């Protein structure tokens, strides 16, 4: 498992984890993100149980595990959060932000930590981590019917879940180097997994109003700087909700 | 009906916590076999109804026969109560074992993590959490064992009730030799039905007792992998 620091102003950090060479081939590669702010940490989409040992060991190089106070599950998929029972056995006091729509479903993983769920309303939520306020941005139907992204106004980073994701080859760089060629890796994923053009365009209108300098998806590579606008323009023009035939 | 092989196939000890799964599987078989006992209670109830009908047709012994039918009916109710109690213990045990399997899976994952973590505060934290999970598993298995003991008590009571079925069957056969001519056919047919029911139930009870013992032994000899201390975890 490789990690890379995306932002660090001394008290506030963003780190991405991914490109795990030890993961079984049958498991899709994922990116996990950690924010550390004034000694408190939050994990976004902590990942599947298959990669838990690798993620834990990498996270553990950076923080005391007990510092993890919050988890965001952007949606309900197993690659997003099937490791949650394991994380919660290590951090039983941590809060789990999840769409109100999924709480009762996720509880099937084991109900002992249900009390730690914070049901996020459809409109989103501002949450406090250390000295920072983070924004949970509605991203419903992108692709899940109850879906949230996270925007950090301080770091100007948007954690975008499956939006911006791409199925990339092994050892693909963490950052997109050539946006135009990266499109071919994103396009099939977005066409198939994003079911609604209406939801997509609503999300794009919302994101354009934010001051985003980096888009961090759960699969694939991170887009930054001018690539953010390029991505939003490309995504806006893309017709989604169809198979590539 | 379960074969003998089912009871002996899982006696060898396991790797990676599969002995907890083996206990679960034994309990599940027990649950399946126990449900067959339900049929015994229903069969006895039917015999009671038939005896009651037969009593209307028997001559001088009608009153005695009615009483016998009533006793058989009561016995079927008692059997049914015991089945319900056994079922309740089994449900608790199965639920507990599922929890154990879940916790052992988490424990194994955490032990795997410890191989990645160098000596650190985090290593100690993971170590402590997996130890706690091991203790919780032990406690749950102790509770499961206690339920098994309760179930054994119910099983013994059930056997006693089946013995009463045998006693009534013998009484009916003896009575058949003393009643007025023509009535003995009623006594003998009810006795035959009870014999058939008691024979089938006794076979099932033997299987239940064997599985019960198998779970008992597994719970006493909790192997290292249940506690997560061996077999390459």
GROMACS .gro file of C-alpha atoms in nm:
model
  478
    1UNK     CA    1   0.000   0.000   0.000
    2UNK     CA    2   0.134   0.339  -0.101
    3UNK     CA    3   0.044   0.670   0.060
    4UNK     CA    4   0.090   1.024  -0.057
    5UNK     CA    5   0.039   1.355   0.116
    6UNK     CA    6  -0.197   1.579  -0.079
    7UNK     CA    7  -0.206   1.879   0.150
    8UNK     CA    8  -0.023   1.993   0.462
    9UNK     CA    9  -0.036   2.335   0.621
   10UNK     CA   10   0.116   2.228   0.951
   11UNK     CA   11  -0.210   2.160   1.135
   12UNK     CA   12  -0.423   2.020   0.857
   13UNK     CA   13  -0.332   1.729   0.629
   14UNK     CA   14  -0.480   1.515   0.352
   15UNK     CA   15  -0.331   1.178   0.270
   16UNK     CA   16  -0.430   0.927   0.003
   17UNK     CA   17  -0.369   0.551   0.030
   18UNK     CA   18  -0.386   0.310  -0.258
   19UNK     CA   19  -0.203   0.109  -0.523
   20UNK     CA   20  -0.179  -0.187  -0.286
   21UNK     CA   21   0.049  -0.443  -0.455
   22UNK     CA   22  -0.049  -0.713  -0.205
   23UNK     CA   23  -0.423  -0.698  -0.273
   24UNK     CA   24  -0.581  -1.001  -0.442
   25UNK     CA   25  -0.631  -0.952  -0.817
   26UNK     CA   26  -1.002  -1.015  -0.779
   27UNK     CA   27  -1.039  -0.700  -0.570
   28UNK     CA   28  -1.081  -0.365  -0.748
   29UNK     CA   29  -0.816  -0.108  -0.656
   30UNK     CA   30  -0.943   0.168  -0.429
   31UNK     CA   31  -0.816   0.493  -0.284
   32UNK     CA   32  -0.869   0.563   0.084
   33UNK     CA   33  -0.830   0.914   0.220
   34UNK     CA   34  -0.736   1.043   0.562
   35UNK     CA   35  -0.772   1.397   0.691
   36UNK     CA   36  -0.580   1.492   1.002
   37UNK     CA   37  -0.678   1.822   1.156
   38UNK     CA   38  -0.540   1.947   1.488
   39UNK     CA   39  -0.481   1.593   1.612
   40UNK     CA   40  -0.813   1.447   1.501
   41UNK     CA   41  -0.842   1.216   1.204
   42UNK     CA   42  -1.119   1.122   0.965
   43UNK     CA   43  -1.119   0.841   0.713
   44UNK     CA   44  -1.315   0.863   0.395
   45UNK     CA   45  -1.438   0.538   0.245
   46UNK     CA   46  -1.220   0.318   0.467
   47UNK     CA   47  -1.227   0.036   0.211
   48UNK     CA   48  -1.301  -0.333   0.190
   49UNK     CA   49  -1.210  -0.590   0.451
   50UNK     CA   50  -0.966  -0.760   0.209
   51UNK     CA   51  -0.735  -0.461   0.210
   52UNK     CA   52  -0.789  -0.368   0.575
   53UNK     CA   53  -0.450  -0.498   0.704
   54UNK     CA   54  -0.262  -0.302   0.439
   55UNK     CA   55  -0.460   0.019   0.496
   56UNK     CA   56  -0.434  -0.010   0.873
   57UNK     CA   57  -0.059  -0.058   0.866
   58UNK     CA   58  -0.014   0.244   0.638
   59UNK     CA   59  -0.252   0.463   0.839
   60UNK     CA   60  -0.080   0.351   1.154
   61UNK     CA   61   0.252   0.491   1.029
   62UNK     CA   62   0.092   0.834   1.027
   63UNK     CA   63  -0.145   0.852   1.323
   64UNK     CA   64  -0.228   0.692   1.652
   65UNK     CA   65  -0.533   0.486   1.551
   66UNK     CA   66  -0.723   0.625   1.847
   67UNK     CA   67  -0.701   0.968   1.680
   68UNK     CA   68  -0.952   0.851   1.420
   69UNK     CA   69  -1.272   1.016   1.535
   70UNK     CA   70  -1.485   1.003   1.222
   71UNK     CA   71  -1.553   0.793   0.914
   72UNK     CA   72  -1.739   0.895   0.604
   73UNK     CA   73  -1.902   0.624   0.396
   74UNK     CA   74  -1.992   0.796   0.072
   75UNK     CA   75  -2.233   0.513  -0.001
   76UNK     CA   76  -2.302   0.149   0.082
   77UNK     CA   77  -2.079  -0.052  -0.150
   78UNK     CA   78  -1.851  -0.326  -0.006
   79UNK     CA   79  -1.534  -0.167  -0.146
   80UNK     CA   80  -1.631   0.149   0.041
   81UNK     CA   81  -1.691   0.014   0.384
   82UNK     CA   82  -1.693  -0.362   0.440
   83UNK     CA   83  -1.391  -0.305   0.666
   84UNK     CA   84  -1.603  -0.082   0.892
   85UNK     CA   85  -1.665  -0.350   1.161
   86UNK     CA   86  -1.287  -0.396   1.186
   87UNK     CA   87  -1.220  -0.024   1.210
   88UNK     CA   88  -1.495   0.012   1.467
   89UNK     CA   89  -1.347  -0.263   1.681
   90UNK     CA   90  -1.034  -0.045   1.702
   91UNK     CA   91  -1.212   0.290   1.733
   92UNK     CA   92  -1.545   0.214   1.899
   93UNK     CA   93  -1.605   0.580   1.989
   94UNK     CA   94  -1.570   0.711   1.635
   95UNK     CA   95  -1.870   0.850   1.446
   96UNK     CA   96  -1.976   0.717   1.109
   97UNK     CA   97  -2.133   0.961   0.866
   98UNK     CA   98  -2.361   0.785   0.625
   99UNK     CA   99  -2.670   0.873   0.425
  100UNK     CA  100  -2.990   0.831   0.627
  101UNK     CA  101  -3.099   0.604   0.344
  102UNK     CA  102  -2.836   0.340   0.419
  103UNK     CA  103  -2.818   0.329   0.799
  104UNK     CA  104  -3.057   0.039   0.839
  105UNK     CA  105  -2.888  -0.157   0.562
  106UNK     CA  106  -2.533  -0.106   0.686
  107UNK     CA  107  -2.645  -0.214   1.033
  108UNK     CA  108  -2.664  -0.565   0.888
  109UNK     CA  109  -2.284  -0.578   0.910
  110UNK     CA  110  -2.337  -0.599   1.285
  111UNK     CA  111  -2.548  -0.377   1.500
  112UNK     CA  112  -2.305  -0.318   1.787
  113UNK     CA  113  -2.186   0.015   1.649
  114UNK     CA  114  -2.516   0.140   1.511
  115UNK     CA  115  -2.524   0.399   1.787
  116UNK     CA  116  -2.220   0.559   1.626
  117UNK     CA  117  -2.401   0.624   1.297
  118UNK     CA  118  -2.479   0.981   1.209
  119UNK     CA  119  -2.753   0.984   0.951
  120UNK     CA  120  -2.679   1.253   0.697
  121UNK     CA  121  -2.990   1.423   0.559
  122UNK     CA  122  -3.031   1.447   0.182
  123UNK     CA  123  -2.932   1.814   0.187
  124UNK     CA  124  -2.588   1.739   0.336
  125UNK     CA  125  -2.420   1.847   0.656
  126UNK     CA  126  -2.135   2.057   0.789
  127UNK     CA  127  -1.910   1.856   1.017
  128UNK     CA  128  -1.633   1.960   1.248
  129UNK     CA  129  -1.297   1.786   1.253
  130UNK     CA  130  -1.030   1.933   1.477
  131UNK     CA  131  -1.010   2.299   1.382
  132UNK     CA  132  -1.182   2.260   1.045
  133UNK     CA  133  -1.537   2.251   0.920
  134UNK     CA  134  -1.595   2.008   0.636
  135UNK     CA  135  -1.896   1.998   0.407
  136UNK     CA  136  -2.082   1.683   0.312
  137UNK     CA  137  -2.204   1.752  -0.040
  138UNK     CA  138  -2.511   1.568  -0.177
  139UNK     CA  139  -2.422   1.343  -0.469
  140UNK     CA  140  -2.734   1.130  -0.485
  141UNK     CA  141  -2.759   0.891  -0.778
  142UNK     CA  142  -2.388   0.933  -0.844
  143UNK     CA  143  -2.400   0.642  -0.838
  144UNK     CA  144  -2.585   0.539  -0.524
  145UNK     CA  145  -2.932   0.664  -0.439
  146UNK     CA  146  -2.798   0.797  -0.108
  147UNK     CA  147  -2.452   0.936  -0.180
  148UNK     CA  148  -2.229   1.206  -0.031
  149UNK     CA  149  -1.900   1.369  -0.121
  150UNK     CA  150  -1.685   1.578   0.109
  151UNK     CA  151  -1.552   1.925   0.043
  152UNK     CA  152  -1.278   2.076   0.252
  153UNK     CA  153  -1.282   2.456   0.202
  154UNK     CA  154  -0.950   2.492   0.379
  155UNK     CA  155  -0.756   2.252   0.158
  156UNK     CA  156  -0.991   2.315  -0.138
  157UNK     CA  157  -1.009   1.942  -0.191
  158UNK     CA  158  -1.321   1.754  -0.297
  159UNK     CA  159  -1.344   1.387  -0.211
  160UNK     CA  160  -1.572   1.275  -0.491
  161UNK     CA  161  -1.642   0.907  -0.422
  162UNK     CA  162  -1.705   0.727  -0.749
  163UNK     CA  163  -1.730   1.048  -0.951
  164UNK     CA  164  -1.403   1.101  -1.135
  165UNK     CA  165  -1.314   0.737  -1.085
  166UNK     CA  166  -1.127   0.540  -1.346
  167UNK     CA  167  -1.018   0.181  -1.379
  168UNK     CA  168  -0.645   0.226  -1.407
  169UNK     CA  169  -0.362  -0.019  -1.470
  170UNK     CA  170  -0.127  -0.128  -1.192
  171UNK     CA  171   0.125   0.136  -1.080
  172UNK     CA  172  -0.075   0.415  -1.246
  173UNK     CA  173   0.032   0.747  -1.092
  174UNK     CA  174  -0.177   0.895  -0.811
  175UNK     CA  175  -0.217   1.219  -1.010
  176UNK     CA  176  -0.355   1.241  -1.361
  177UNK     CA  177  -0.069   1.336  -1.591
  178UNK     CA  178  -0.245   1.361  -1.925
  179UNK     CA  179  -0.612   1.441  -1.882
  180UNK     CA  180  -0.706   1.370  -2.244
  181UNK     CA  181  -0.569   1.017  -2.235
  182UNK     CA  182  -0.713   0.965  -1.886
  183UNK     CA  183  -1.062   1.020  -2.028
  184UNK     CA  184  -1.057   0.678  -2.193
  185UNK     CA  185  -1.011   0.521  -1.848
  186UNK     CA  186  -1.295   0.725  -1.692
  187UNK     CA  187  -1.551   0.717  -1.969
  188UNK     CA  188  -1.677   0.355  -1.954
  189UNK     CA  189  -1.697   0.376  -1.575
  190UNK     CA  190  -1.904   0.695  -1.574
  191UNK     CA  191  -2.132   0.593  -1.858
  192UNK     CA  192  -2.223   0.270  -1.686
  193UNK     CA  193  -2.214   0.355  -1.317
  194UNK     CA  194  -2.372   0.700  -1.318
  195UNK     CA  195  -2.740   0.642  -1.387
  196UNK     CA  196  -2.882   0.994  -1.412
  197UNK     CA  197  -2.791   1.290  -1.635
  198UNK     CA  198  -3.017   1.512  -1.425
  199UNK     CA  199  -2.837   1.417  -1.103
  200UNK     CA  200  -2.500   1.457  -1.273
  201UNK     CA  201  -2.577   1.810  -1.398
  202UNK     CA  202  -2.718   1.917  -1.064
  203UNK     CA  203  -2.398   1.799  -0.895
  204UNK     CA  204  -2.180   1.980  -1.151
  205UNK     CA  205  -2.369   2.308  -1.094
  206UNK     CA  206  -2.309   2.270  -0.720
  207UNK     CA  207  -1.940   2.186  -0.755
  208UNK     CA  208  -1.874   2.477  -0.993
  209UNK     CA  209  -1.978   2.713  -0.713
  210UNK     CA  210  -1.711   2.573  -0.482
  211UNK     CA  211  -1.347   2.662  -0.501
  212UNK     CA  212  -1.216   2.315  -0.582
  213UNK     CA  213  -0.848   2.272  -0.656
  214UNK     CA  214  -0.833   1.895  -0.634
  215UNK     CA  215  -1.084   1.618  -0.710
  216UNK     CA  216  -1.006   1.296  -0.526
  217UNK     CA  217  -1.200   0.993  -0.649
  218UNK     CA  218  -1.225   0.655  -0.480
  219UNK     CA  219  -1.080   0.470  -0.780
  220UNK     CA  220  -0.817   0.586  -1.023
  221UNK     CA  221  -0.626   0.911  -1.016
  222UNK     CA  222  -0.657   1.255  -0.863
  223UNK     CA  223  -0.726   1.560  -1.079
  224UNK     CA  224  -0.590   1.899  -0.981
  225UNK     CA  225  -0.558   2.256  -1.100
  226UNK     CA  226  -0.689   2.310  -1.449
  227UNK     CA  227  -0.789   1.943  -1.471
  228UNK     CA  228  -1.075   2.017  -1.229
  229UNK     CA  229  -1.250   2.238  -1.483
  230UNK     CA  230  -1.158   2.004  -1.767
  231UNK     CA  231  -1.318   1.720  -1.575
  232UNK     CA  232  -1.637   1.912  -1.496
  233UNK     CA  233  -1.672   2.018  -1.862
  234UNK     CA  234  -1.608   1.666  -1.985
  235UNK     CA  235  -1.850   1.514  -1.734
  236UNK     CA  236  -2.117   1.770  -1.821
  237UNK     CA  237  -2.097   1.675  -2.187
  238UNK     CA  238  -2.101   1.303  -2.119
  239UNK     CA  239  -2.427   1.119  -2.155
  240UNK     CA  240  -2.446   0.875  -1.865
  241UNK     CA  241  -2.672   0.587  -1.773
  242UNK     CA  242  -2.598   0.367  -2.069
  243UNK     CA  243  -2.392   0.070  -2.167
  244UNK     CA  244  -2.117   0.114  -2.420
  245UNK     CA  245  -2.255  -0.061  -2.727
  246UNK     CA  246  -3.226  -3.867   0.903
  247UNK     CA  247  -2.861  -3.786   0.966
  248UNK     CA  248  -2.619  -4.069   0.918
  249UNK     CA  249  -2.363  -4.181   1.171
  250UNK     CA  250  -2.093  -4.038   0.944
  251UNK     CA  251  -2.226  -3.691   1.011
  252UNK     CA  252  -2.133  -3.723   1.376
  253UNK     CA  253  -1.783  -3.855   1.320
  254UNK     CA  254  -1.677  -3.648   1.020
  255UNK     CA  255  -1.595  -3.337   1.217
  256UNK     CA  256  -1.400  -3.482   1.506
  257UNK     CA  257  -1.057  -3.374   1.379
  258UNK     CA  258  -0.938  -3.034   1.489
  259UNK     CA  259  -0.928  -2.745   1.261
  260UNK     CA  260  -0.722  -2.476   1.105
  261UNK     CA  261  -0.803  -2.106   1.115
  262UNK     CA  262  -1.102  -2.116   1.343
  263UNK     CA  263  -1.300  -2.369   1.146
  264UNK     CA  264  -1.375  -2.560   1.466
  265UNK     CA  265  -1.612  -2.279   1.562
  266UNK     CA  266  -1.778  -2.332   1.227
  267UNK     CA  267  -1.790  -2.705   1.302
  268UNK     CA  268  -1.973  -2.633   1.629
  269UNK     CA  269  -2.214  -2.415   1.437
  270UNK     CA  270  -2.269  -2.692   1.183
  271UNK     CA  271  -2.334  -2.945   1.460
  272UNK     CA  272  -2.585  -2.708   1.615
  273UNK     CA  273  -2.753  -2.653   1.282
  274UNK     CA  274  -2.783  -3.032   1.232
  275UNK     CA  275  -2.920  -3.053   1.584
  276UNK     CA  276  -3.175  -2.788   1.495
  277UNK     CA  277  -3.278  -2.982   1.184
  278UNK     CA  278  -3.306  -3.315   1.369
  279UNK     CA  279  -3.491  -3.158   1.660
  280UNK     CA  280  -3.754  -3.032   1.422
  281UNK     CA  281  -3.826  -3.399   1.342
  282UNK     CA  282  -3.926  -3.440   1.708
  283UNK     CA  283  -4.208  -3.198   1.645
  284UNK     CA  284  -4.361  -3.468   1.426
  285UNK     CA  285  -4.356  -3.709   1.722
  286UNK     CA  286  -4.566  -3.474   1.926
  287UNK     CA  287  -4.811  -3.430   1.637
  288UNK     CA  288  -4.824  -3.808   1.585
  289UNK     CA  289  -4.909  -3.860   1.950
  290UNK     CA  290  -5.179  -3.599   1.930
  291UNK     CA  291  -5.331  -3.785   1.635
  292UNK     CA  292  -5.317  -4.111   1.830
  293UNK     CA  293  -5.497  -3.938   2.114
  294UNK     CA  294  -5.774  -3.821   1.879
  295UNK     CA  295  -5.803  -4.169   1.726
  296UNK     CA  296  -5.821  -4.323   2.074
  297UNK     CA  297  -6.093  -4.081   2.168
  298UNK     CA  298  -6.294  -4.174   1.858
  299UNK     CA  299  -6.232  -4.544   1.925
  300UNK     CA  300  -6.359  -4.506   2.282
  301UNK     CA  301  -6.704  -4.418   2.144
  302UNK     CA  302  -6.714  -4.754   1.969
  303UNK     CA  303  -6.579  -4.969   2.249
  304UNK     CA  304  -6.833  -5.128   2.476
  305UNK     CA  305  -6.789  -5.166   2.848
  306UNK     CA  306  -6.437  -5.021   2.856
  307UNK     CA  307  -6.542  -4.691   2.701
  308UNK     CA  308  -6.472  -4.487   3.015
  309UNK     CA  309  -6.127  -4.637   3.063
  310UNK     CA  310  -6.046  -4.588   2.699
  311UNK     CA  311  -6.151  -4.222   2.713
  312UNK     CA  312  -5.916  -4.173   3.006
  313UNK     CA  313  -5.632  -4.336   2.812
  314UNK     CA  314  -5.701  -4.104   2.515
  315UNK     CA  315  -5.691  -3.807   2.753
  316UNK     CA  316  -5.359  -3.919   2.902
  317UNK     CA  317  -5.206  -3.960   2.556
  318UNK     CA  318  -5.328  -3.611   2.463
  319UNK     CA  319  -5.168  -3.465   2.777
  320UNK     CA  320  -4.845  -3.644   2.697
  321UNK     CA  321  -4.836  -3.492   2.349
  322UNK     CA  322  -4.879  -3.146   2.504
  323UNK     CA  323  -4.588  -3.212   2.742
  324UNK     CA  324  -4.372  -3.335   2.456
  325UNK     CA  325  -4.454  -3.023   2.258
  326UNK     CA  326  -4.356  -2.801   2.553
  327UNK     CA  327  -4.020  -2.978   2.582
  328UNK     CA  328  -3.958  -2.937   2.209
  329UNK     CA  329  -4.025  -2.566   2.239
  330UNK     CA  330  -3.780  -2.537   2.529
  331UNK     CA  331  -3.510  -2.729   2.341
  332UNK     CA  332  -3.570  -2.514   2.037
  333UNK     CA  333  -3.530  -2.201   2.242
  334UNK     CA  334  -3.193  -2.320   2.381
  335UNK     CA  335  -3.081  -2.416   2.033
  336UNK     CA  336  -3.175  -2.078   1.888
  337UNK     CA  337  -2.971  -1.902   2.155
  338UNK     CA  338  -2.673  -2.132   2.088
  339UNK     CA  339  -2.689  -2.084   1.711
  340UNK     CA  340  -2.709  -1.707   1.748
  341UNK     CA  341  -2.413  -1.711   1.988
  342UNK     CA  342  -2.204  -1.922   1.753
  343UNK     CA  343  -2.272  -1.684   1.467
  344UNK     CA  344  -2.145  -1.402   1.686
  345UNK     CA  345  -1.840  -1.609   1.773
  346UNK     CA  346  -1.765  -1.680   1.407
  347UNK     CA  347  -1.793  -1.308   1.327
  348UNK     CA  348  -1.565  -1.211   1.615
  349UNK     CA  349  -1.310  -1.479   1.529
  350UNK     CA  350  -1.300  -1.354   1.173
  351UNK     CA  351  -1.231  -1.001   1.299
  352UNK     CA  352  -0.972  -1.135   1.543
  353UNK     CA  353  -0.790  -1.321   1.266
  354UNK     CA  354  -0.785  -1.008   1.049
  355UNK     CA  355  -0.643  -0.805   1.338
  356UNK     CA  356  -0.377  -1.068   1.407
  357UNK     CA  357  -0.282  -1.049   1.040
  358UNK     CA  358  -0.253  -0.671   1.079
  359UNK     CA  359  -0.013  -0.717   1.367
  360UNK     CA  360   0.227  -0.885   1.125
  361UNK     CA  361   0.237  -0.559   0.929
  362UNK     CA  362   0.268  -0.327   1.226
  363UNK     CA  363   0.603  -0.268   1.387
  364UNK     CA  364   0.637  -0.234   1.764
  365UNK     CA  365   0.432   0.074   1.841
  366UNK     CA  366   0.137   0.211   2.036
  367UNK     CA  367  -0.086   0.105   1.748
  368UNK     CA  368   0.050  -0.249   1.761
  369UNK     CA  369  -0.035  -0.267   2.130
  370UNK     CA  370  -0.382  -0.125   2.064
  371UNK     CA  371  -0.453  -0.383   1.794
  372UNK     CA  372  -0.308  -0.653   2.019
  373UNK     CA  373  -0.535  -0.551   2.306
  374UNK     CA  374  -0.846  -0.533   2.087
  375UNK     CA  375  -0.788  -0.880   1.942
  376UNK     CA  376  -0.723  -1.015   2.293
  377UNK     CA  377  -1.050  -0.861   2.410
  378UNK     CA  378  -1.228  -1.023   2.117
  379UNK     CA  379  -1.073  -1.357   2.224
  380UNK     CA  380  -1.202  -1.311   2.578
  381UNK     CA  381  -1.548  -1.219   2.448
  382UNK     CA  382  -1.545  -1.534   2.235
  383UNK     CA  383  -1.451  -1.742   2.538
  384UNK     CA  384  -1.734  -1.591   2.744
  385UNK     CA  385  -1.985  -1.647   2.464
  386UNK     CA  386  -1.871  -2.009   2.432
  387UNK     CA  387  -1.912  -2.053   2.808
  388UNK     CA  388  -2.266  -1.918   2.777
  389UNK     CA  389  -2.327  -2.153   2.484
  390UNK     CA  390  -2.205  -2.442   2.695
  391UNK     CA  391  -2.447  -2.345   2.973
  392UNK     CA  392  -2.732  -2.345   2.720
  393UNK     CA  393  -2.621  -2.688   2.605
  394UNK     CA  394  -2.642  -2.815   2.963
  395UNK     CA  395  -2.997  -2.677   2.987
  396UNK     CA  396  -3.080  -2.843   2.661
  397UNK     CA  397  -2.947  -3.175   2.791
  398UNK     CA  398  -3.181  -3.145   3.088
  399UNK     CA  399  -3.475  -3.088   2.852
  400UNK     CA  400  -3.358  -3.380   2.644
  401UNK     CA  401  -3.363  -3.608   2.950
  402UNK     CA  402  -3.715  -3.490   3.033
  403UNK     CA  403  -3.817  -3.560   2.676
  404UNK     CA  404  -3.673  -3.913   2.705
  405UNK     CA  405  -3.874  -3.968   3.024
  406UNK     CA  406  -4.189  -3.864   2.843
  407UNK     CA  407  -4.110  -4.108   2.563
  408UNK     CA  408  -4.065  -4.377   2.830
  409UNK     CA  409  -4.417  -4.297   2.944
  410UNK     CA  410  -4.532  -4.358   2.588
  411UNK     CA  411  -4.369  -4.703   2.609
  412UNK     CA  412  -4.540  -4.767   2.945
  413UNK     CA  413  -4.882  -4.675   2.810
  414UNK     CA  414  -4.819  -4.899   2.510
  415UNK     CA  415  -4.745  -5.196   2.740
  416UNK     CA  416  -5.046  -5.114   2.958
  417UNK     CA  417  -5.268  -5.110   2.652
  418UNK     CA  418  -5.140  -5.450   2.543
  419UNK     CA  419  -5.196  -5.594   2.893
  420UNK     CA  420  -5.543  -5.438   2.911
  421UNK     CA  421  -5.625  -5.585   2.570
  422UNK     CA  422  -5.606  -5.933   2.726
  423UNK     CA  423  -5.857  -5.847   2.998
  424UNK     CA  424  -6.122  -5.642   2.817
  425UNK     CA  425  -6.446  -5.770   2.669
  426UNK     CA  426  -6.415  -5.958   2.350
  427UNK     CA  427  -6.422  -5.724   2.051
  428UNK     CA  428  -6.274  -5.428   2.237
  429UNK     CA  429  -5.917  -5.557   2.234
  430UNK     CA  430  -5.873  -5.454   1.872
  431UNK     CA  431  -5.901  -5.087   1.976
  432UNK     CA  432  -5.643  -5.131   2.253
  433UNK     CA  433  -5.402  -5.315   2.027
  434UNK     CA  434  -5.425  -5.072   1.735
  435UNK     CA  435  -5.359  -4.772   1.962
  436UNK     CA  436  -5.072  -4.964   2.127
  437UNK     CA  437  -4.924  -5.036   1.783
  438UNK     CA  438  -4.945  -4.672   1.679
  439UNK     CA  439  -4.774  -4.567   2.004
  440UNK     CA  440  -4.501  -4.825   1.957
  441UNK     CA  441  -4.431  -4.700   1.608
  442UNK     CA  442  -4.418  -4.338   1.728
  443UNK     CA  443  -4.194  -4.422   2.026
  444UNK     CA  444  -3.956  -4.630   1.813
  445UNK     CA  445  -3.906  -4.353   1.557
  446UNK     CA  446  -3.869  -4.090   1.829
  447UNK     CA  447  -3.611  -4.299   2.015
  448UNK     CA  448  -3.394  -4.322   1.702
  449UNK     CA  449  -3.409  -3.944   1.658
  450UNK     CA  450  -3.333  -3.893   2.027
  451UNK     CA  451  -3.020  -4.109   1.991
  452UNK     CA  452  -2.903  -3.887   1.705
  453UNK     CA  453  -2.980  -3.574   1.906
  454UNK     CA  454  -2.784  -3.712   2.202
  455UNK     CA  455  -2.483  -3.794   1.981
  456UNK     CA  456  -2.477  -3.445   1.830
  457UNK     CA  457  -2.525  -3.298   2.175
  458UNK     CA  458  -2.219  -3.487   2.294
  459UNK     CA  459  -2.022  -3.379   1.989
  460UNK     CA  460  -2.096  -3.011   2.064
  461UNK     CA  461  -2.020  -3.074   2.431
  462UNK     CA  462  -1.676  -3.218   2.351
  463UNK     CA  463  -1.597  -2.937   2.108
  464UNK     CA  464  -1.694  -2.675   2.365
  465UNK     CA  465  -1.484  -2.843   2.634
  466UNK     CA  466  -1.180  -2.892   2.410
  467UNK     CA  467  -1.179  -2.545   2.259
  468UNK     CA  468  -0.879  -2.566   2.038
  469UNK     CA  469  -0.614  -2.300   2.000
  470UNK     CA  470  -0.750  -2.172   1.675
  471UNK     CA  471  -1.077  -2.073   1.840
  472UNK     CA  472  -0.872  -1.865   2.076
  473UNK     CA  473  -0.661  -1.747   1.783
  474UNK     CA  474  -0.326  -1.863   1.910
  475UNK     CA  475  -0.213  -2.112   1.652
  476UNK     CA  476  -0.229  -2.235   1.296
  477UNK     CA  477  -0.060  -1.951   1.118
  478UNK     CA  478  -0.302  -1.679   1.213
   0.00000   0.00000   0.00000
